[in-house]
Structures are given as C-alpha cells and as structure tokens.
XYZ file of C-alpha atoms in Angstrom:
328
model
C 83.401 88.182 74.864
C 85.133 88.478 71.559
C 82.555 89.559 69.920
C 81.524 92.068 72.229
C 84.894 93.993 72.973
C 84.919 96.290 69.454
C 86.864 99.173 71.346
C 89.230 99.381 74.119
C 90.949 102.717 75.434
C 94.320 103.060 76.580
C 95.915 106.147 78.623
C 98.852 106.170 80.770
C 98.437 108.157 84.027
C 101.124 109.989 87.574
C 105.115 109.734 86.902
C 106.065 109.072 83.704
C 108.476 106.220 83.155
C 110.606 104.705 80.142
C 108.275 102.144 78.472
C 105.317 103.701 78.266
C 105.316 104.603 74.903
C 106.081 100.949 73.887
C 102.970 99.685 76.153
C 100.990 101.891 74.273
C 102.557 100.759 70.958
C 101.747 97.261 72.218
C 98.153 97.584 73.063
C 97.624 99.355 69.710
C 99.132 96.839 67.801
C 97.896 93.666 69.978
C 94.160 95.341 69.135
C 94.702 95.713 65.548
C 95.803 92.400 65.366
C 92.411 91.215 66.996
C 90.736 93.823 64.753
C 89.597 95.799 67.663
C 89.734 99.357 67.808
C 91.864 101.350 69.893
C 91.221 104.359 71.067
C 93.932 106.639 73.153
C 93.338 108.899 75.643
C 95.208 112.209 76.312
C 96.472 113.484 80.062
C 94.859 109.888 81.857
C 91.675 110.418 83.886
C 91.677 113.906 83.431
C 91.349 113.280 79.801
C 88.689 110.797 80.366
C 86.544 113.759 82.377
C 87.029 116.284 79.328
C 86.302 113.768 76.369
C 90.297 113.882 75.010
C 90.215 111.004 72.750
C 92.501 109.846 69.718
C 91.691 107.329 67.120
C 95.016 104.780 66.985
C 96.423 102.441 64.439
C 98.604 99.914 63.863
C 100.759 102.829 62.118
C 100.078 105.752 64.132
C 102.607 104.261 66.538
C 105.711 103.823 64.432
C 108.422 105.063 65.474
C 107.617 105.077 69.344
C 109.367 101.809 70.909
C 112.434 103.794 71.900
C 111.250 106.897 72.883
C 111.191 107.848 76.354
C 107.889 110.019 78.359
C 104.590 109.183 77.249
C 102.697 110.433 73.989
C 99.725 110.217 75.478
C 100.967 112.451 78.285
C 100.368 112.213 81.883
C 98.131 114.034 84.412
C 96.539 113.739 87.943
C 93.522 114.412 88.288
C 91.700 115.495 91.452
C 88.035 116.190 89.634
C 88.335 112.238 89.071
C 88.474 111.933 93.022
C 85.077 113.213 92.907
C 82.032 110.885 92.106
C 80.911 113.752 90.116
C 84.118 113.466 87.983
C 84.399 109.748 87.233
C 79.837 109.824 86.450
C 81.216 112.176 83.344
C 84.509 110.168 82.573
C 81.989 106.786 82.260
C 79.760 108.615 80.399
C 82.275 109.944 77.860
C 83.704 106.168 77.416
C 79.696 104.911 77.019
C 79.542 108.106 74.728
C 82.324 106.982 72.103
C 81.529 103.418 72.589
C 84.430 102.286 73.990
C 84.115 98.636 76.113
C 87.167 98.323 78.456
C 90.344 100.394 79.454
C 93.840 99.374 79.793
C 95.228 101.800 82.284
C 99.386 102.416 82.436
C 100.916 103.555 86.111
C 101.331 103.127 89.499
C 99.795 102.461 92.348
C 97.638 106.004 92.181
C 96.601 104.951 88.742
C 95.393 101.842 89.964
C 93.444 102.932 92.730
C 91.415 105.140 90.235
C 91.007 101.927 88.250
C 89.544 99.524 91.042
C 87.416 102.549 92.038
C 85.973 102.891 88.916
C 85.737 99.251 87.800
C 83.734 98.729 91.160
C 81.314 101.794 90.666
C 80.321 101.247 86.733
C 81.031 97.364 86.381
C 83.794 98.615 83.650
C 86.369 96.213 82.782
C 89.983 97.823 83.588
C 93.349 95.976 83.160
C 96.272 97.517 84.451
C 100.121 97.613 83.350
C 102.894 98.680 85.774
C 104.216 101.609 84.768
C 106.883 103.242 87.850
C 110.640 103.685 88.114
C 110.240 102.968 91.632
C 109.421 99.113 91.122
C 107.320 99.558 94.149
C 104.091 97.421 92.668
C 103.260 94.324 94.318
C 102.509 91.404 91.626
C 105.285 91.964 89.488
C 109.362 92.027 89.766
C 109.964 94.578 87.373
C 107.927 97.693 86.166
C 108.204 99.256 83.738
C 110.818 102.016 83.610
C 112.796 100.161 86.639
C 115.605 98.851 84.365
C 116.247 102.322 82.586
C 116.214 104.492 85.438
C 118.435 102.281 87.394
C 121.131 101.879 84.331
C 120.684 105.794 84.390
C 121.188 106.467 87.621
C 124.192 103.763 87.961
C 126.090 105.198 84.705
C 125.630 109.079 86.638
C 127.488 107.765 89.657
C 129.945 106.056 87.700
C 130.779 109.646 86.191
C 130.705 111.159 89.667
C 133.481 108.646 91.404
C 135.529 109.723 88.291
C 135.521 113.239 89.748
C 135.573 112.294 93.596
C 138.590 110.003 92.845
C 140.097 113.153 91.169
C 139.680 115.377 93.802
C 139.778 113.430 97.152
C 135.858 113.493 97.806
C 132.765 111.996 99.235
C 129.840 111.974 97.044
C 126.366 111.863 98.363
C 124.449 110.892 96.253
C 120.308 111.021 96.205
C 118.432 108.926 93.590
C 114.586 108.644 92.827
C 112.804 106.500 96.116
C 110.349 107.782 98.081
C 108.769 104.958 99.509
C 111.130 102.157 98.004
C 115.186 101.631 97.816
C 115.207 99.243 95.002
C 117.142 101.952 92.688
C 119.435 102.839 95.794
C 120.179 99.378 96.503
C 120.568 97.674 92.902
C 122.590 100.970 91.541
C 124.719 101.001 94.888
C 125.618 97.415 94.416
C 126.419 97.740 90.118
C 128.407 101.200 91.399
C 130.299 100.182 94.200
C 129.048 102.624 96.878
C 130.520 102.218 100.121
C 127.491 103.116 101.945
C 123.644 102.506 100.705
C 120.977 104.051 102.566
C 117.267 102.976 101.764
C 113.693 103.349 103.399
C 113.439 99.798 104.292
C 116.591 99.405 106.509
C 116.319 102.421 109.017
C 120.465 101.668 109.296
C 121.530 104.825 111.517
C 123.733 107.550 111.403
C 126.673 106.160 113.473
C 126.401 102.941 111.089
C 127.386 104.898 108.058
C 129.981 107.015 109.792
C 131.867 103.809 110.947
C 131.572 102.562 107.150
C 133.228 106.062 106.051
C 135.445 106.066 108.713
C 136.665 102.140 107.844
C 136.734 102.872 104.293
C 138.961 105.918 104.714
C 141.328 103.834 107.074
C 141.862 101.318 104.297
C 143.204 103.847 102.153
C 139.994 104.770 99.926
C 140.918 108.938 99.236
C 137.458 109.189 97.867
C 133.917 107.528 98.643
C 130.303 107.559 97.604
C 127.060 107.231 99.722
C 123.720 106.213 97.357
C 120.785 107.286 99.247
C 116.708 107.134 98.145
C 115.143 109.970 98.202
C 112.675 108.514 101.151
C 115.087 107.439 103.337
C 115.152 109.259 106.788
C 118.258 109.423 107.913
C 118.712 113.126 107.811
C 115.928 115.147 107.059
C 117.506 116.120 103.533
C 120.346 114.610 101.867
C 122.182 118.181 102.095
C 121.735 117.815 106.569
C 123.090 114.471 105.620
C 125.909 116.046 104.345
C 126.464 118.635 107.198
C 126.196 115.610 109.888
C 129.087 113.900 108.205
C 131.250 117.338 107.267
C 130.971 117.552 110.795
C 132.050 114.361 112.677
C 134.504 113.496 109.414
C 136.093 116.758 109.039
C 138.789 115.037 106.648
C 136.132 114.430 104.125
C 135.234 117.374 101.830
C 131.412 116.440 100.910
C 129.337 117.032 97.782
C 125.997 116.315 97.033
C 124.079 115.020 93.732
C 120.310 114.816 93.188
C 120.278 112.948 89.927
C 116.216 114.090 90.233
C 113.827 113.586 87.347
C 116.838 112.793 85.055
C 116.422 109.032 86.195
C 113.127 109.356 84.645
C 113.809 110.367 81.248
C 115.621 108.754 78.171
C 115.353 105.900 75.658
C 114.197 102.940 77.541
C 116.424 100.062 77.690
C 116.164 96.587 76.094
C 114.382 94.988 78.746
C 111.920 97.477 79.236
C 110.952 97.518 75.423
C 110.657 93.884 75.680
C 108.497 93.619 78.651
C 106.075 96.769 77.467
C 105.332 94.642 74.753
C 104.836 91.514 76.114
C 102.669 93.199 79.182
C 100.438 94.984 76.489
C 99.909 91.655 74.742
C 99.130 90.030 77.931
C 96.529 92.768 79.036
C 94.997 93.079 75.403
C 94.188 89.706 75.432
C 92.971 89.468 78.932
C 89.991 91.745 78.494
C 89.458 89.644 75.525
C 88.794 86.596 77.704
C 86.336 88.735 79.553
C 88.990 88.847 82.550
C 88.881 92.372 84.476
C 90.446 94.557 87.777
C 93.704 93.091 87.531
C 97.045 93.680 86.334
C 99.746 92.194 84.608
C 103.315 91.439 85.682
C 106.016 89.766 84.992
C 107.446 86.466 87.721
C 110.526 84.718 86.887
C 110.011 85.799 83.785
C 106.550 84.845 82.823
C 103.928 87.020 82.361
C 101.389 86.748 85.083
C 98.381 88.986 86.385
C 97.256 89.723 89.909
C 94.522 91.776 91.357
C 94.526 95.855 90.878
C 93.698 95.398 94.525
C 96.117 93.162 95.780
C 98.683 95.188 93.350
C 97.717 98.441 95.566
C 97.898 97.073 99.302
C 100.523 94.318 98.847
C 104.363 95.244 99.668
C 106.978 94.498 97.276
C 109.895 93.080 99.424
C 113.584 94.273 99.360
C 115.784 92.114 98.665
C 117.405 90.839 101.626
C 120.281 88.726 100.234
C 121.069 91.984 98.343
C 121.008 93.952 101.229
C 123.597 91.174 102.717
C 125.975 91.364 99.524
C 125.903 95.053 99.622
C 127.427 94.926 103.584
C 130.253 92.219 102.084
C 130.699 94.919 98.779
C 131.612 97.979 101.571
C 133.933 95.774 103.382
C-alpha cells in the first residue's frame, strides 16, 4: 500500500476545537516523514466541492502546536449532502491526485466520511475533534481537556464574585447532547448543584440542594448546567423558577458560550493531536480505512467511523455519585 499512497489530504470540518491545529501539524509532519505528500484542504467538505487545496510541509506548520481554531478553517456544508456535491468533491481529490483523506471533527464530520468512503471506495480515517467528548471509541477528544480547564477556571472567577456579594450563580457551559464538561468542571469547581442531559434530576431536587446548602451556612452558591439539559427551557427560566421559590437568593446567570471553545490548547490535548495524527497517518498506510482513532486507557486505538457515529459515550456514573457526596 506504501507504495501506492503518494498523497493524502487533510481538512478539519463543524465546531472548532483546541487541537486541531496540532492534528494537522501531526499529519503533515507524520507524511513528510513517510515522504508522502500532504495536501490541506480549506473550509472541510465545502472546500473539497470548490477545489480549495494547499500544498503542506514539514515547515509550513511551524509555529501551530499551541494555537487554538483551525488554520484550515471550518465549514458545513449542505451542497456535500447532495450526491451531486460529493460526485464533484471525488472528482476534485481524483483531479489533484490525492489517495486518502484524514478527516478532523465530530460526529457530523464523520457521517460525511462513511458516506463518502461507501459511495467512491475512498479510504477516510477520522480523528476526534469536539469539546463535547461526545464520540464513542475514544475517552478524550480533542479539545475536551481545554475547554473544560476553561470553563472550570471561569467559574472559579465567578464564586469569587458570588462569595462577595451573597449570590447564586447559574452557570451554563457548552453541552448539547452531553454533560461531560458540566459534570467534570462541576466536580474540579465545587458546584453545589450539576445539572446534565443524562440525569433528567428535577426541579424540586436542585431546590432542596440550594435550600440545604443555604441552611448550612453557604451565603453564596453555584449551579453548572449543560447547555442541553432540560430542566427549564433556558437557563435564564431556570433562574426565574428558583428567584421564585428561593426568594433569599439573588440569582445571576453566566453563559460562558463559545469562549470554552477558544484558546491555546492544553498539554494533553497537544500531546494526544499528535499522537492521533501519527496513528491515522500510518493507518492509511497499512491500507486500513472508515475508521477512527482514539485514545483507551491511554493507548491509541481505532474503531469504526460507524460505530464512532451510533455508539453512546457513557457518563460517568461513579462521578455522578462523587458529585452528590461533593454537594453534601
């Protein structure tokens, strides 16, 4: 297969997370060391469709390990939804000669990848690239570790102000769909109440927490809450519903937002980026395609793209359990 793989294409594609740009770094470098050419693409599938192609070296990514974003910038693209759109993204890869893709997202991402892969034979490998950690196959994506030391240092800096002034914070982090940044930055914060998708908890729950906590003698309090959770239908009728059956507390609110996603990516991202490039890099080498790499008890391992999409990363339960002792 060696032989035959002379160029492979890299792109990174949906939410941007920290760690992309050292992915990219590491499939650019991982090629050059197999003396394979690299090619980038611009804006992900959409980029594909329209031809947007870069030449990369070994030195046209210095400098990019701790930067945050993507260089290769991000898109979605509904033309390549179409069969009509991926027919000219295949032929544009055929056109510059390019033998097999190494695609860096989420689960969106990879559903254009099996799709694709299945339709034109074309050999995809995927990396996980989400700050939502919500990718089946893997314990950590890429991004996870920065956006949840992010959004942990913000709500340090917000009990600082709600122990000044007598408050209850409500806070709202990144988590449509998952609550491993609610749950992990709850736990390293302190909250006294965590609210997540996976543990429909209840309204009255959380009052009684408040309503214990402010009986012990805490003047001040913070609730973490994902974004997807559903226990109010905002985070702001969240903090109506408590304002009005705890009239003592005074309530603010804090969407950290897209801050979570931005930033210099921490150690542990930079070190897994690289070793996840590596890993898929070498992969297509061996002829191996539709999967994705991951990372399980800290080894580098690869599942299916498919298995990746449909499969349901778990909460952590014993966390869950430590974070009901932690509010006591």
């Amino acid at each position: 297969m060696r032989e035959k793989l002379k160029r492979i294409a890299v792109m990174t594609s949906g939410g941007d997370s920290p760690g992309m740009n050292a992915a990219i770094r590491s499939v650019v470098r991982t090629c050059a060391y197999y003396k394979i050419e690299c090619i980038g693409i611009y804006r992900g599938y959409q980029g594909m469709i329209e031809g947007d192609f870069i030449n990369m070296t070994a030195r046209s990514v210095n400098h990019i390990i701790h930067k945050g974003g993507t260089i290769l910038k991000s898109a979605r693209s509904k033309e390549f939804m179409t069969k009509k759109g991926r027919q000219k993204a295949y032929k544009n890869l055929i056109k510059h000669d390019i033998n097999a893709l190494v695609v860096i997202g989420g689960d969106g991402t990879f559903t254009g990848g099996v799709v694709f892969n299945k339709e034109f034979k074309f050999p995809v490998v995927g990396i996980p690239g989400t700050i939502d950690n919500d990718i089946y196959g893997t314990s950590h994506t890429l991004g996870y570790d920065t956006a949840l030391n992010t959004a942990m240092e913000a709500i340090d800096k917000i009990r600082d102000t709600a122990s000044s002034h007598n408050r209850l914070f409500i806070v709202e982090v990144m988590g449509r769909d998952a609550g491993f940044i609610a749950l992990n930055a709850g736990v390293g914060a302190g909250a006294e109440e965590i609210l997540i998708p996976e543990e429909n908890l209840g309204l009255d729950r959380m009052l009684e927490s408040l309503k214990k906590s402010k009986s012990s003698g805490k003047s001040s309090s913070i609730v973490v809450v994902a974004e997807g959770d559903k226990s109010g239908k905002t985070v702001f009728e969240l903090a109506d519903y408590v304002e009005e059956n705890l009239p003592e507390y005074e309530v603010r609110v804090s969407v950290l937002g897209h801050m979570q996603r931005g930033g210099s990516p921490s150690c542990f991202d930079r070190v897994l980026a690289s070793r996840l490039g590596v890993k898929a890099v070498e992969l297509l080498i061996d002829g191996k395609t539709n999967i994705m790499v991951g990372l399980k008890d800290n080894q580098v391992v690869s599942t299916s793209l498919e298995k990746a999409i449909k499969g349901i990363q778990e909460i952590n339960m014993e966390l869950l359990r430590v974070s009901d002792i932690m509010t006591t």
